[in-house]
Tab-separated table of C-alpha atoms and ligand atoms in Angstrom:
chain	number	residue	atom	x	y	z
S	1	UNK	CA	101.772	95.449	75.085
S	2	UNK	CA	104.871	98.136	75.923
S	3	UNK	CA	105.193	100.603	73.526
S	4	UNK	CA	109.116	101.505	72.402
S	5	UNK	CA	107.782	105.127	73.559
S	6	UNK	CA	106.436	103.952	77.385
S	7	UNK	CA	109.865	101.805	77.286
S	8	UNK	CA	112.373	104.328	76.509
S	9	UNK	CA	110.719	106.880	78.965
S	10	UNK	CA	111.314	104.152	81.801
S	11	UNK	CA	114.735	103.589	80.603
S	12	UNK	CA	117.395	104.373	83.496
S	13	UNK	CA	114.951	104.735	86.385
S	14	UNK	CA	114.472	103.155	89.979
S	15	UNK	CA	110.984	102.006	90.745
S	16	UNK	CA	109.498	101.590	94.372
S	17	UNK	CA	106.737	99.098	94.376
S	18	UNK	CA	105.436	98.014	97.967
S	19	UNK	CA	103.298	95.416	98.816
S	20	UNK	CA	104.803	93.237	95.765
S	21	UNK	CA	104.821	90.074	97.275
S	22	UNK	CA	101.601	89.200	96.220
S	23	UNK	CA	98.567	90.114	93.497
S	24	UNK	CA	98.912	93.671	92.047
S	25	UNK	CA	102.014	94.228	93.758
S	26	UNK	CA	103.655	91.393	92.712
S	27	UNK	CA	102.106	91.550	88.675
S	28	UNK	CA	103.069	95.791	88.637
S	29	UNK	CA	107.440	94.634	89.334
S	30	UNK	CA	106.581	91.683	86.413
S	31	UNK	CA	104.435	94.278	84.106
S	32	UNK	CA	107.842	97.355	84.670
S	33	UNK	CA	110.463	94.585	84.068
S	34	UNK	CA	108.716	93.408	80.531
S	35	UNK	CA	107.561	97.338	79.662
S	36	UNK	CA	111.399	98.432	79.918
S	37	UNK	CA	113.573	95.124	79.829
S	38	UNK	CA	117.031	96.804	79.338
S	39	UNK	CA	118.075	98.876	82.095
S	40	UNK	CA	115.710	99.077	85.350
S	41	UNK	CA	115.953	99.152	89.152
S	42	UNK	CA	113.125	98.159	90.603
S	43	UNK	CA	113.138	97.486	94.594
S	44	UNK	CA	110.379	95.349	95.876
S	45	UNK	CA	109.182	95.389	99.319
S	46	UNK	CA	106.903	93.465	101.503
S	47	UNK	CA	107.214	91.679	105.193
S	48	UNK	CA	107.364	88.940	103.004
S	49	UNK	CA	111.357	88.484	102.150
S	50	UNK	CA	110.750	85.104	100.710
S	51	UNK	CA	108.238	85.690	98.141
S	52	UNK	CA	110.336	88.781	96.726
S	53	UNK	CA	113.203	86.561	96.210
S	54	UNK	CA	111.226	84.532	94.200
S	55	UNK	CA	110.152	87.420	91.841
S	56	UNK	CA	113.636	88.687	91.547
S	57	UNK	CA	114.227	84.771	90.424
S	58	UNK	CA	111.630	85.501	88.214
S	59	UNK	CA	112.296	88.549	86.656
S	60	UNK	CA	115.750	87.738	86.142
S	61	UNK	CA	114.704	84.237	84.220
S	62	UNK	CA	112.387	85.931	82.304
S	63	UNK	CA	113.783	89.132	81.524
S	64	UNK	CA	117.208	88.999	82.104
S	65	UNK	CA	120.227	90.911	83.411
S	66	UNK	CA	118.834	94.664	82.436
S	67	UNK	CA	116.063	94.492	85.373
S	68	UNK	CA	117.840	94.649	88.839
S	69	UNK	CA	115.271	93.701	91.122
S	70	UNK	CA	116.172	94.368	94.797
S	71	UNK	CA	114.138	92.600	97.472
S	72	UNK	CA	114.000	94.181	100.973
S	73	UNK	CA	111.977	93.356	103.938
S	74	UNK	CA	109.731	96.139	104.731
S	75	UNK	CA	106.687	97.201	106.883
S	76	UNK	CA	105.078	99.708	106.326
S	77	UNK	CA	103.028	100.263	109.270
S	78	UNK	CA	106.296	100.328	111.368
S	79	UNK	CA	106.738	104.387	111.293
S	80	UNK	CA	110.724	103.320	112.502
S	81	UNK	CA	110.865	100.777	109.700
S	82	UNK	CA	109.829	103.132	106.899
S	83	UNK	CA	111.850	105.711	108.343
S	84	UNK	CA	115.613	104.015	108.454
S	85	UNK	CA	114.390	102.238	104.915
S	86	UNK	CA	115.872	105.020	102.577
S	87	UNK	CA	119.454	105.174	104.192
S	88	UNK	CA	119.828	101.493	104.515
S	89	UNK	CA	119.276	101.068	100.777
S	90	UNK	CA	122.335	100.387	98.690
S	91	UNK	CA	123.639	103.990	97.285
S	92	UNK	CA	122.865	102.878	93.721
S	93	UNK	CA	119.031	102.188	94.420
S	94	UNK	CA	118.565	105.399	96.599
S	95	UNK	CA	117.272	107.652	93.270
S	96	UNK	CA	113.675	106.504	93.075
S	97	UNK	CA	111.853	107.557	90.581
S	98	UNK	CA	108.262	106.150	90.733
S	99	UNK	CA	106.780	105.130	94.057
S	100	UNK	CA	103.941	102.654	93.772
S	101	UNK	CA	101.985	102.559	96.977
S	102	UNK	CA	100.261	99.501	96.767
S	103	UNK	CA	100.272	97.601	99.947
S	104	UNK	CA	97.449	97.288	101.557
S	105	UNK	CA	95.190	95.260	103.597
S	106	UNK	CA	91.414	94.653	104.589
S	107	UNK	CA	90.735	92.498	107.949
S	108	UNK	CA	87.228	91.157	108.162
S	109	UNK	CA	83.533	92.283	107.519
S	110	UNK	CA	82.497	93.179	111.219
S	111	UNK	CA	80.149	96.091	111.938
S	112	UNK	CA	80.041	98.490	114.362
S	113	UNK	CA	79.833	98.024	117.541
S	114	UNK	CA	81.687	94.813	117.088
S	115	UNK	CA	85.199	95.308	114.999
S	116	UNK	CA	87.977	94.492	116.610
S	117	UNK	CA	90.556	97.344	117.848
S	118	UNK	CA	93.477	94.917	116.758
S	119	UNK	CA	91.690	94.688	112.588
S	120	UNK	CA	90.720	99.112	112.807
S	121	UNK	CA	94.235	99.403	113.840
S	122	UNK	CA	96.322	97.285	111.279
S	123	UNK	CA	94.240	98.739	108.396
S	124	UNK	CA	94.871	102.066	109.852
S	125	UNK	CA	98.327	101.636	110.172
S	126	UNK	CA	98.922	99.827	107.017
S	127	UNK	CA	96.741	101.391	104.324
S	128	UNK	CA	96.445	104.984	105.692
S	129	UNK	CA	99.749	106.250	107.876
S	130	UNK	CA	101.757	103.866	106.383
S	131	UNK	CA	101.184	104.928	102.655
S	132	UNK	CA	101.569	108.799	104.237
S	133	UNK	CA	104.834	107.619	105.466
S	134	UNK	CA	106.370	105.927	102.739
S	135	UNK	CA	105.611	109.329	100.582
S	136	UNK	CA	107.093	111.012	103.400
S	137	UNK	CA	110.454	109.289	103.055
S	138	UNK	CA	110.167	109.611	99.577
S	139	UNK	CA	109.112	113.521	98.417
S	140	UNK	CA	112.595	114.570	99.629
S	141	UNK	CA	114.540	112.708	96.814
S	142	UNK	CA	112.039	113.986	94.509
S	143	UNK	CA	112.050	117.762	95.505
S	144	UNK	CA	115.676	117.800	95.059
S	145	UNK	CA	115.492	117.648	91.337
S	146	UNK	CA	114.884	120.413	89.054
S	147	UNK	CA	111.613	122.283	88.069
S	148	UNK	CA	110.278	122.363	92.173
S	149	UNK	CA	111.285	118.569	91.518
S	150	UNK	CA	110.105	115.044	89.602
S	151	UNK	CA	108.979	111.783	90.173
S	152	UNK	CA	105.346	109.863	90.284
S	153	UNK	CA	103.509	109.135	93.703
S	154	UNK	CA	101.079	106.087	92.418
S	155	UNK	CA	98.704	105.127	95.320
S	156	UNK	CA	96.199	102.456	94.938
S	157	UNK	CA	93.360	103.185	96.640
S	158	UNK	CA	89.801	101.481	95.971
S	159	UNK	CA	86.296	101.324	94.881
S	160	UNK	CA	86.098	101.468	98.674
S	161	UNK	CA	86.892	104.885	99.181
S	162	UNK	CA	83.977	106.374	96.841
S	163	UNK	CA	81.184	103.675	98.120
S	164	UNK	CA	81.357	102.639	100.914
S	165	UNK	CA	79.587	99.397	102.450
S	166	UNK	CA	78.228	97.541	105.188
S	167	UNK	CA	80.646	95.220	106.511
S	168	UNK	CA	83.621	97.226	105.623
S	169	UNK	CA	83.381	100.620	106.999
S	170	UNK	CA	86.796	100.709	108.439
S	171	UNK	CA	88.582	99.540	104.838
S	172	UNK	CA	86.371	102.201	103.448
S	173	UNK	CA	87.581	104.809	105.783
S	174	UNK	CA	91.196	104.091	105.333
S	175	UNK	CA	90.561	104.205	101.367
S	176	UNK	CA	88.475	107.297	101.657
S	177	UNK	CA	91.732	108.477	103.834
S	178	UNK	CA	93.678	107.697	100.390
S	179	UNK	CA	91.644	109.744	98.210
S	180	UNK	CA	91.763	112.726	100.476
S	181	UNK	CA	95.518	112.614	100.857
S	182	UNK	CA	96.114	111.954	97.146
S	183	UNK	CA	94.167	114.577	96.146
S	184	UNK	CA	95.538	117.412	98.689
S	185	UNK	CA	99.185	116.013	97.561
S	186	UNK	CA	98.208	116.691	94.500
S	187	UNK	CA	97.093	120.538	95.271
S	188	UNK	CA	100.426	120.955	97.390
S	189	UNK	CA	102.719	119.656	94.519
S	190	UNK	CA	101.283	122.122	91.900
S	191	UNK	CA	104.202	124.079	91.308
S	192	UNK	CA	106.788	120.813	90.961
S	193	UNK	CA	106.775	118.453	87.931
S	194	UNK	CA	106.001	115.772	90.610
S	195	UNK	CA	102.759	113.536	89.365
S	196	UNK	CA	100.445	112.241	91.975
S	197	UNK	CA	98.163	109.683	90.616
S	198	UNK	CA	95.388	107.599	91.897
S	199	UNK	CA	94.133	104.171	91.025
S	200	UNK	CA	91.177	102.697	92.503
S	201	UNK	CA	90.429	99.029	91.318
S	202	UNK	CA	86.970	97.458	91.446
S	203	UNK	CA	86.764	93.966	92.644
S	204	UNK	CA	90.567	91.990	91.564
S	205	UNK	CA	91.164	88.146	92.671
S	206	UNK	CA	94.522	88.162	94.684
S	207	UNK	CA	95.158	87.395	98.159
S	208	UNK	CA	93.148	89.911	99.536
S	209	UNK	CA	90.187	87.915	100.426
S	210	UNK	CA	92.086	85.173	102.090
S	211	UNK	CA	93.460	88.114	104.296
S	212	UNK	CA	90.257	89.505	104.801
S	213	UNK	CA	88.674	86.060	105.997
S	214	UNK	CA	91.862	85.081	108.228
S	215	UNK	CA	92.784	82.635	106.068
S	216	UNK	CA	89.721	80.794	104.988
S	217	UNK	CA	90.407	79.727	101.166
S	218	UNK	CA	86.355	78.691	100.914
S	219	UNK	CA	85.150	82.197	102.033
S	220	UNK	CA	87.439	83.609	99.778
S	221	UNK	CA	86.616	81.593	96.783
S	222	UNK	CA	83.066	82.465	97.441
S	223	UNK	CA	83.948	86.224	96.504
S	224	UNK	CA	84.480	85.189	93.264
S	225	UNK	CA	82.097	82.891	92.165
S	226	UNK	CA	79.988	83.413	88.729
S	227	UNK	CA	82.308	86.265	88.726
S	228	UNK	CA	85.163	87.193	86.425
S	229	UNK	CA	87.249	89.448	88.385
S	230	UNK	CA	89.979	91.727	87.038
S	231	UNK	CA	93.922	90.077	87.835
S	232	UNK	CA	96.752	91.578	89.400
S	233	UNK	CA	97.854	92.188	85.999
S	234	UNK	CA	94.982	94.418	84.701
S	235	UNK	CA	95.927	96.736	87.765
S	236	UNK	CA	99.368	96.083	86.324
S	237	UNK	CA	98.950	97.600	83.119
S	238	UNK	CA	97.288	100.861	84.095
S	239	UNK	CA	100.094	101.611	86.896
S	240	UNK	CA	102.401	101.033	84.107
S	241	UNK	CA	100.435	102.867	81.432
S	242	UNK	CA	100.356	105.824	83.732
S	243	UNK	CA	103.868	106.264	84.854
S	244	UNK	CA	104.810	105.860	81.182
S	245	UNK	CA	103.074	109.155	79.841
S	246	UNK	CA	104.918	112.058	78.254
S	247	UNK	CA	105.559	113.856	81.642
S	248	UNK	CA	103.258	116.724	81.311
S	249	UNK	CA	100.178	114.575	80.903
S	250	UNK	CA	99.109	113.179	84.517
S	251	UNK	CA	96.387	110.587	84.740
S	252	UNK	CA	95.469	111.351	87.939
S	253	UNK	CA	92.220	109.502	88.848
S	254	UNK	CA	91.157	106.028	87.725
S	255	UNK	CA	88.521	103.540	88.284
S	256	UNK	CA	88.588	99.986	87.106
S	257	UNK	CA	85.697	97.765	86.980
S	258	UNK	CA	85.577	93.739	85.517
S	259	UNK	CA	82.313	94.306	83.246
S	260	UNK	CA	80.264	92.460	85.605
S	261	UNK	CA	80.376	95.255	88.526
S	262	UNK	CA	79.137	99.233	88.797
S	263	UNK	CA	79.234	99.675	92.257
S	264	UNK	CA	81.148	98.520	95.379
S	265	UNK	CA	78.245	96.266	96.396
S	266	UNK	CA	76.625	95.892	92.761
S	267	UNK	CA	77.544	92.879	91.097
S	268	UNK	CA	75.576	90.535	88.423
S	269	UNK	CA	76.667	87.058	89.643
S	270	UNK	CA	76.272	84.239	86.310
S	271	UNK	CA	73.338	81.397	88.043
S	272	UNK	CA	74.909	78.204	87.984
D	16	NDP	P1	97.242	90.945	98.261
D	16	NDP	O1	96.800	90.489	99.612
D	16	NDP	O2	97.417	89.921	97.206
D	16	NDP	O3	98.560	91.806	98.369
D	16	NDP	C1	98.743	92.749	99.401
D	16	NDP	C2	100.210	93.095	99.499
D	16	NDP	O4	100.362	94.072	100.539
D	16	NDP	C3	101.060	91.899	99.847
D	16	NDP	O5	102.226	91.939	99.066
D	16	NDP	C4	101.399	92.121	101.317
D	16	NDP	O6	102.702	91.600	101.577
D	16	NDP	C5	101.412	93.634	101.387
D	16	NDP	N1	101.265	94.131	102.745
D	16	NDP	C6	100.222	93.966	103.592
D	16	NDP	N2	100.498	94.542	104.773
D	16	NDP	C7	101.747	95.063	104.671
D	16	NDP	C8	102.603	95.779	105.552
D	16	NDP	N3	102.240	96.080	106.811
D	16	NDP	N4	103.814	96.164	105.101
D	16	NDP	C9	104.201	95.886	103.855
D	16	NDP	N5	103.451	95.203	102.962
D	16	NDP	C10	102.239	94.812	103.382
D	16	NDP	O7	96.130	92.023	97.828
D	16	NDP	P2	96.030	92.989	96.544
D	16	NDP	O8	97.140	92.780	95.615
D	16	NDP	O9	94.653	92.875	96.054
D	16	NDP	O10	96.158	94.396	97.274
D	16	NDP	C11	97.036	95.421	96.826
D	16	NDP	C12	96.353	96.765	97.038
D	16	NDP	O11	95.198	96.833	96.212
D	16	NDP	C13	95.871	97.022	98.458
D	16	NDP	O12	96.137	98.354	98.800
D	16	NDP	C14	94.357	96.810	98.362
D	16	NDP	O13	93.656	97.522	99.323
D	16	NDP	C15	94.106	97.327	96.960
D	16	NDP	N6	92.871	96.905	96.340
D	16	NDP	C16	92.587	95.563	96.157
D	16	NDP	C17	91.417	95.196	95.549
D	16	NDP	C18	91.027	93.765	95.372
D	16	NDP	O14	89.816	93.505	95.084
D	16	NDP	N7	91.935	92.809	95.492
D	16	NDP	C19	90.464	96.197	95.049
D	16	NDP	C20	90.839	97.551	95.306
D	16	NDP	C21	92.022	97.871	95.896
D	16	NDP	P3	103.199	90.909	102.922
D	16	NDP	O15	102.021	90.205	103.529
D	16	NDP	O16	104.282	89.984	102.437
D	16	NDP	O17	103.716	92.036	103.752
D	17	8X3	C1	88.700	96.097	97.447
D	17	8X3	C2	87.386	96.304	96.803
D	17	8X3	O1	84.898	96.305	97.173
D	17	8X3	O2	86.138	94.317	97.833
D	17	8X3	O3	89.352	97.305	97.648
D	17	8X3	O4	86.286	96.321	99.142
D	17	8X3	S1	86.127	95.800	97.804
């Protein structure tokens, strides 16, 4: 539930969420719009053009006028893409203020020597340089503003990048990759009043295990079962919760679990 303190510091700002045409991307725009209903920008990006048009639909119906949601094409592992994204965005939209990087990918559970060059690559490209990218378009409008500059840097990153696990050493890597960069981001923005914080979810149900099994719904659902994962929306709250501190206080590390899991492979599964 938003708090008329998390609200008001929202009030007036642009928010960058990628990746939000689908599970925690998609819940994070829904979870800003309802934390600070009167007067946000939030621009919404995915490849997915579609599905953001929808949530602007959405938001709009449920919210109302104060939330502007743009929705703009975007991929982010297109280094050209991310590049002419910032100068093609309508003037009023151009002064972000929190950039969620949330879109990300896993492709299969192959082990070495047998992943395939096409899956290392699009995780590589997606989760690792094209998160790096995206903050590189984006720092500049924040070190314009005062103090050494201001804004948040929220990158989603994983229980995969602290344990890593057979079957998904190259996801691993590429969160691993996250964590690094967050954390030296972090050490390079000391002097600024620019926030870098990480969030690292445990096992959520979205459509990342459809992606990860090419499309099969059944080894997907199999994931989840005698499970009760964490939603979109519990990733939701704590991006929200985090760009909404006083701006002094940083919460700069997080790992959520559902209660059922302690580890990236550990899990207690209900018999059915
Ligand atoms: P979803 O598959 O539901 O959503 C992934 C989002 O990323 C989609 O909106 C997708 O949009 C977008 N995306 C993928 N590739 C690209 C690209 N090249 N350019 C732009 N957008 C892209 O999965 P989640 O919501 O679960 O994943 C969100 C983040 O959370 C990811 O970084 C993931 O690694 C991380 N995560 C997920 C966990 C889970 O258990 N689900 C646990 C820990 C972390 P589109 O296809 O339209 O481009
Ligand atoms: C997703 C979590 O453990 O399924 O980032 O790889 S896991």
């Amino acid at each position: 539930m938003a708090s008329a303190a998390a609200a008001k510091r929202l009030e007036g700002k642009t928010i960058l969420v990628t990746g939000a045409s689908s599970g925690i991307g998609w819940s994070t725009v829904k979870e800003f719009a309802r934390t600070s209903p009167k007067n946000l920008k939030i621009i919404a990006t995915a490849r997915r053009v579609d599905r953001l048009e929808q949530l602007a639909k959405e938001v709009r119906e449920e919210v109302g006028d104060g939330v502007k949601v743009l929705p703009v094409a975007l991929d982010v592992s297109n280094p050209e893409a991310v590049k002419n994204f910032v100068p093609a965005l309508p003037e009023e939209f151009r002064e972000i203020d929190v950039l969620v990087n949330n879109a990300g990918l896993v492709k299969g559970v192959a082990q070495a020597p047998n992943i395939a060059e096409e899956d290392m690559n699009i995780m590589f490209s997606t989760n690792v340089t094209g998160l790096i990218n995206m903050t590189q378009a984006i720092l500049p409008i924040f070190k314009k503003r005062d103090q050494g500059g201001r804004g948040d840097i929220i990158n989603i990153g994983s229980i995969a990048g602290r344990d890593p696990y057979a079957g998904g050493s190259i996801y691993c890597a590429t969160k691993a990759a996250v964590r690094a960069f967050t954390d030296a981001l972090r050490k390079e923005l000391i002097a600024t009043r620019i926030r870098v914080i990480e969030i690292d979810p445990g096992q959520v149900e979205t459509e990342f295990s459809i992606v990860r099994y090419y499309g099969d719904k059944a080894k997907a659902d199999a994931v989840y079962a005698g499970v009760d994962p964490l939603i979109g929306d519990d990733i939701a709250e704590v991006i929200v919760f985090a760009a909404t501190r006083p701006e002094n206080v940083v919460i700069a590390d997080t790992l959520v679990f559902p209660s059922h899991q302690a580890a990236a492979g550990v899990l207690h599964r209900r018999s059915t």
